């Protein structure tokens, strides 16, 4: 049984194969339109996440499959005290594959151990969100043509932002990747990323405070939202949330082929005026998110 | 790109074509059972509205298409502060057409401007609800055989009732339409409808307080619910909600071919005993609502 | 029009036929994979019940049908004051068959009287939950080979547990069925079951307090959850909830072919260590729940 719990569950070779499949889906969607006919995806969202949920559901539908599930833990048996293990055991009777989103770290792993169908971690607390990382990798590889030899700016909340941590993990496996970590002092990458990943691998990195000090060098700028729910108090949130806003003026400092990515939803960290800049790739990224999830479902269900 | 934001987005000719298509669907449902195969409707309900949502979902399913979405803003990314524009941009990657219901006036228009897929306004606050109006028009044309030369009673909350306002707008475009506006003083049609529509067009109208004073003249009685949520205080609501109740006794005052319509849900403004009267057309109306939404989806997707 | 409101709506002969169909579906799922193509199930859950809802939805999907509905009364028109009768009348325009779950006793019956499509009671308050009973009967007949000549232990909350009451009703129709009713004094089967069913039929029964006093005699042990929501105060719940916990040690007292059933979700009344015991049949039961619902949908839609 194959599951995807962490972005690193796939080797570089497996990842290459997955991204190749996603690109083939992008070019020939009709070839895959019936690949999952008669298959059912269980979409188990213990906390709301419309974007991720709809992306999974669109992916399964594009493959000709069906979707069942819940979009909110409040309307699940969890409120009757059922364990995630029991839920997935029962859902194994209803579906062929499951995507699970849960507020608790490790929930997807626990589910995968009890499951009789493949489990995809669709986010477990501040921990892992592998399909976001796969989306990011597919977007970068598709639009830049490579995953190595890149200078990448990561900007915003680098302390709590799990998408950033996973992306660092994933890109650190490629040659000549350089990170510029752009954040306020209070939201710097945590020690376990700095020591555990950045200093153990062959990537180079630099930390800066001002977005303007990094822009000119970047092949790619990955913006992140300052997530209100990660803060301990309202005041800290308000003081910092507008710290890093990408606008047209800042975009002029960047290279003409620098890509802007964002996991979305954004609040105001990218001004709407940037949307029409051809370097803005965050809506394309949402589309790649569907292709990569289609590829992942096919791979885990072992459908060639 | 075509969208339907207001009932008047369609010319009289386009409307005729749409209603013709809806009637053809009614007569030959099997002809359309696969028309939207492989197509996906995004059902974006920022506030609950089961009836409208299920009508759209049934419409898409009857056409062989699939549905994804959310039924409640609370489980959407909106809670993370995302704009409607961003949501629809991303949903454009997941679906081929979207129906959007939102508590704020203008939300559907804003969405349509950012969207890369056709947008149908499924209700935006007290503003517009075009598919209800299309449903009403299809019901009237199907059961009365015409949209002109009609005397129409509109009864209940005419001040806040957006379905009534839209219906007036839509019917004012036809020849020899006469309205009798039946409401308590406090809930009369607002000035912008009286001055902006009724007095500017060639329709005639009269305002009365008692339902009994209008019934005998009507080709059609359109009842509306006194919506609790539109009132500013509980006391006003309680005093007025039972003001206009249609029952068997009142039905005896009406012509034998007067139709009774209601956008539903009703609370108690039509007594249950009226349901078995052959003139009660409100449940047929719900069925016409599916046909007209099927026709609208086909039209906006430009599927012949 | 056929509806299933109570488990006893089916005669013993009809039930046999239904269970035969369910077993045929189990053996030949592909034969039924398109049986409901173009059909729509309305899944009307006025209160959350993930397990039951997903089981119905999986059943309809396995038959090639589609599903629409709501998973929570809060997002339905019920909040606007609409009656269940009106809702089902309108839903009759959207779907071919409906499964309804409602917190009020009798709601499904009321719905069936207004409905123009078959209605399945998916649970109405503490009253009836026929598809759970059908699931239990299918599980017992499939795994024990018979529904007569059985000694059955019913354990836990026998006072409020409607699944237990329905199962007693259903099994009392078979020859030589013996019940051992295992519960604390406070949660004994209510008088109307003892007098109305047990003493009027030819079943024999005995009431015991300790699970250990019954285990050795049983062909089947049916465990139930102590449902927090049925208690009037927290203290009673806490005192009693751990009263009857089935664990490996207790399983040693049972016969090697005693089956353990549970309607699920469990909280802690069956220790997780029992899951790997081959006599634990509660997850298989969840699978049988899908087959029996498939058989029921086919039967009510009169699809051979």
Short mmCIF file of C-alpha atoms in Angstrom, two decimals, chain B residues 26-187:
data_model
loop_
_atom_site.label_atom_id
_atom_site.label_comp_id
_atom_site.label_asym_id
_atom_site.label_seq_id
_atom_site.Cartn_x
_atom_site.Cartn_y
_atom_site.Cartn_z
CA UNK B 26 -38.83 19.22 -20.31
CA UNK B 27 -40.23 17.23 -23.23
CA UNK B 28 -37.02 15.35 -24.13
CA UNK B 29 -34.84 15.00 -21.05
CA UNK B 30 -32.95 12.00 -22.45
CA UNK B 31 -31.77 14.11 -25.40
CA UNK B 32 -29.76 16.23 -22.95
CA UNK B 33 -28.70 13.54 -20.47
CA UNK B 34 -25.08 13.54 -21.64
CA UNK B 35 -24.80 17.11 -22.97
CA UNK B 36 -22.42 18.20 -20.20
CA UNK B 37 -20.42 15.02 -19.80
CA UNK B 38 -16.95 15.91 -18.55
CA UNK B 39 -18.10 19.39 -17.53
CA UNK B 40 -17.97 20.61 -13.94
CA UNK B 41 -20.20 23.09 -12.15
CA UNK B 42 -18.72 24.94 -9.17
CA UNK B 43 -21.48 25.57 -6.69
CA UNK B 44 -20.15 28.42 -4.52
CA UNK B 45 -22.63 29.13 -1.74
CA UNK B 46 -21.27 31.68 0.71
CA UNK B 47 -24.58 31.44 2.57
CA UNK B 48 -26.84 28.39 2.79
CA UNK B 49 -29.68 28.10 0.30
CA UNK B 50 -30.51 24.43 -0.07
CA UNK B 51 -33.29 24.83 -2.57
CA UNK B 52 -31.31 26.94 -5.03
CA UNK B 53 -28.14 24.94 -4.58
CA UNK B 54 -29.84 21.57 -5.08
CA UNK B 55 -31.69 22.92 -8.10
CA UNK B 56 -28.40 23.90 -9.73
CA UNK B 57 -26.76 20.62 -8.77
CA UNK B 58 -29.69 18.57 -10.08
CA UNK B 59 -29.61 20.61 -13.30
CA UNK B 60 -25.92 19.85 -13.88
CA UNK B 61 -26.34 16.19 -12.98
CA UNK B 62 -29.32 15.85 -15.35
CA UNK B 63 -26.98 17.08 -18.09
CA UNK B 64 -24.41 14.41 -17.23
CA UNK B 65 -22.04 16.88 -15.60
CA UNK B 66 -20.38 16.92 -12.20
CA UNK B 67 -20.58 19.27 -9.28
CA UNK B 68 -18.09 20.51 -6.71
CA UNK B 69 -18.17 23.41 -4.31
CA UNK B 70 -19.24 24.49 -0.87
CA UNK B 71 -22.61 25.06 0.75
CA UNK B 72 -21.67 27.54 3.42
CA UNK B 73 -19.12 30.37 3.57
CA UNK B 74 -17.90 29.10 6.92
CA UNK B 75 -16.19 26.15 5.28
CA UNK B 76 -14.61 28.23 2.50
CA UNK B 77 -11.31 30.07 2.22
CA UNK B 78 -13.32 33.27 2.71
CA UNK B 79 -12.73 32.75 6.43
CA UNK B 80 -9.00 33.19 5.72
CA UNK B 81 -9.73 36.61 4.26
CA UNK B 82 -9.65 35.71 0.55
CA UNK B 83 -11.49 37.96 -1.90
CA UNK B 84 -14.29 36.67 -4.09
CA UNK B 85 -12.17 37.66 -7.09
CA UNK B 86 -9.30 35.44 -6.04
CA UNK B 87 -11.63 32.55 -5.22
CA UNK B 88 -13.26 32.65 -8.64
CA UNK B 89 -9.87 32.92 -10.36
CA UNK B 90 -8.78 29.73 -8.66
CA UNK B 91 -12.14 28.00 -9.13
CA UNK B 92 -11.73 28.76 -12.85
CA UNK B 93 -8.98 26.11 -12.70
CA UNK B 94 -11.37 23.56 -11.18
CA UNK B 95 -14.65 24.01 -13.03
CA UNK B 96 -16.23 24.99 -16.36
CA UNK B 97 -19.03 27.16 -14.97
CA UNK B 98 -19.89 28.58 -11.56
CA UNK B 99 -23.06 29.41 -9.65
CA UNK B 100 -22.37 31.87 -6.85
CA UNK B 101 -24.55 32.84 -3.90
CA UNK B 102 -23.25 35.56 -1.62
CA UNK B 103 -24.73 37.68 1.17
CA UNK B 104 -23.22 40.89 -0.26
CA UNK B 105 -24.84 42.89 -3.05
CA UNK B 106 -22.63 42.97 -6.12
CA UNK B 107 -20.52 39.94 -5.19
CA UNK B 108 -21.55 37.97 -8.27
CA UNK B 109 -20.70 40.91 -10.55
CA UNK B 110 -17.29 41.26 -8.92
CA UNK B 111 -16.74 37.54 -9.36
CA UNK B 112 -17.75 37.64 -13.03
CA UNK B 113 -15.17 40.34 -13.74
CA UNK B 114 -12.32 38.18 -12.42
CA UNK B 115 -13.62 34.86 -13.69
CA UNK B 116 -12.33 32.86 -16.59
CA UNK B 117 -15.49 30.74 -16.68
CA UNK B 118 -19.17 31.77 -16.99
CA UNK B 119 -20.68 32.95 -13.71
CA UNK B 120 -24.33 32.62 -12.75
CA UNK B 121 -25.58 34.83 -9.94
CA UNK B 122 -27.48 32.52 -7.60
CA UNK B 123 -28.46 35.43 -5.36
CA UNK B 124 -26.44 38.33 -3.99
CA UNK B 125 -27.97 39.71 -0.83
CA UNK B 126 -31.25 41.53 -1.35
CA UNK B 127 -30.17 42.44 -4.84
CA UNK B 128 -30.66 39.96 -7.66
CA UNK B 129 -31.58 36.33 -8.07
CA UNK B 130 -31.92 35.91 -11.82
CA UNK B 131 -32.49 32.15 -11.94
CA UNK B 132 -35.53 32.55 -9.68
CA UNK B 133 -36.91 35.09 -12.15
CA UNK B 134 -36.16 32.81 -15.08
CA UNK B 135 -37.92 30.01 -13.20
CA UNK B 136 -40.96 32.25 -12.67
CA UNK B 137 -41.07 33.28 -16.32
CA UNK B 138 -40.76 29.69 -17.53
CA UNK B 139 -43.52 28.60 -15.17
CA UNK B 140 -45.86 31.37 -16.28
CA UNK B 141 -45.15 30.93 -20.00
CA UNK B 142 -45.48 27.13 -19.76
CA UNK B 143 -48.70 27.10 -17.75
CA UNK B 144 -50.43 30.25 -19.08
CA UNK B 145 -49.03 30.06 -22.61
CA UNK B 146 -47.87 33.69 -22.65
CA UNK B 147 -45.95 36.41 -20.81
CA UNK B 148 -48.05 39.32 -22.07
CA UNK B 149 -51.71 40.22 -21.43
CA UNK B 150 -51.64 39.15 -17.80
CA UNK B 151 -53.00 40.56 -14.58
CA UNK B 152 -50.60 39.57 -11.86
CA UNK B 153 -51.01 39.89 -8.11
CA UNK B 154 -47.82 40.17 -6.08
CA UNK B 155 -48.51 39.57 -2.42
CA UNK B 156 -46.60 39.77 0.83
CA UNK B 157 -43.32 41.48 1.57
CA UNK B 158 -42.93 43.70 -1.49
CA UNK B 159 -40.39 45.96 0.17
CA UNK B 160 -37.53 43.52 0.80
CA UNK B 161 -38.60 40.70 -1.53
CA UNK B 162 -36.04 40.68 -4.28
CA UNK B 163 -37.81 37.97 -6.26
CA UNK B 164 -40.78 40.30 -6.61
CA UNK B 165 -38.63 43.22 -7.73
CA UNK B 166 -36.89 41.11 -10.35
CA UNK B 167 -40.16 39.70 -11.60
CA UNK B 168 -41.60 43.20 -12.01
CA UNK B 169 -38.46 44.23 -13.93
CA UNK B 170 -38.73 41.23 -16.19
CA UNK B 171 -42.47 41.33 -16.89
CA UNK B 172 -42.52 45.08 -17.48
CA UNK B 173 -40.91 44.35 -20.83
CA UNK B 174 -44.05 42.61 -22.12
CA UNK B 175 -47.28 44.10 -23.54
CA UNK B 176 -50.33 44.70 -21.41
CA UNK B 177 -49.06 43.44 -18.09
CA UNK B 178 -51.02 44.72 -15.10
CA UNK B 179 -49.79 44.39 -11.54
CA UNK B 180 -51.84 44.44 -8.39
CA UNK B 181 -49.45 45.00 -5.52
CA UNK B 182 -50.86 43.50 -2.33
CA UNK B 183 -49.00 44.33 0.87
CA UNK B 184 -49.26 46.02 4.25
CA UNK B 185 -48.40 49.69 4.21
CA UNK B 186 -45.00 48.98 5.84
CA UNK B 187 -43.97 46.50 3.16
#
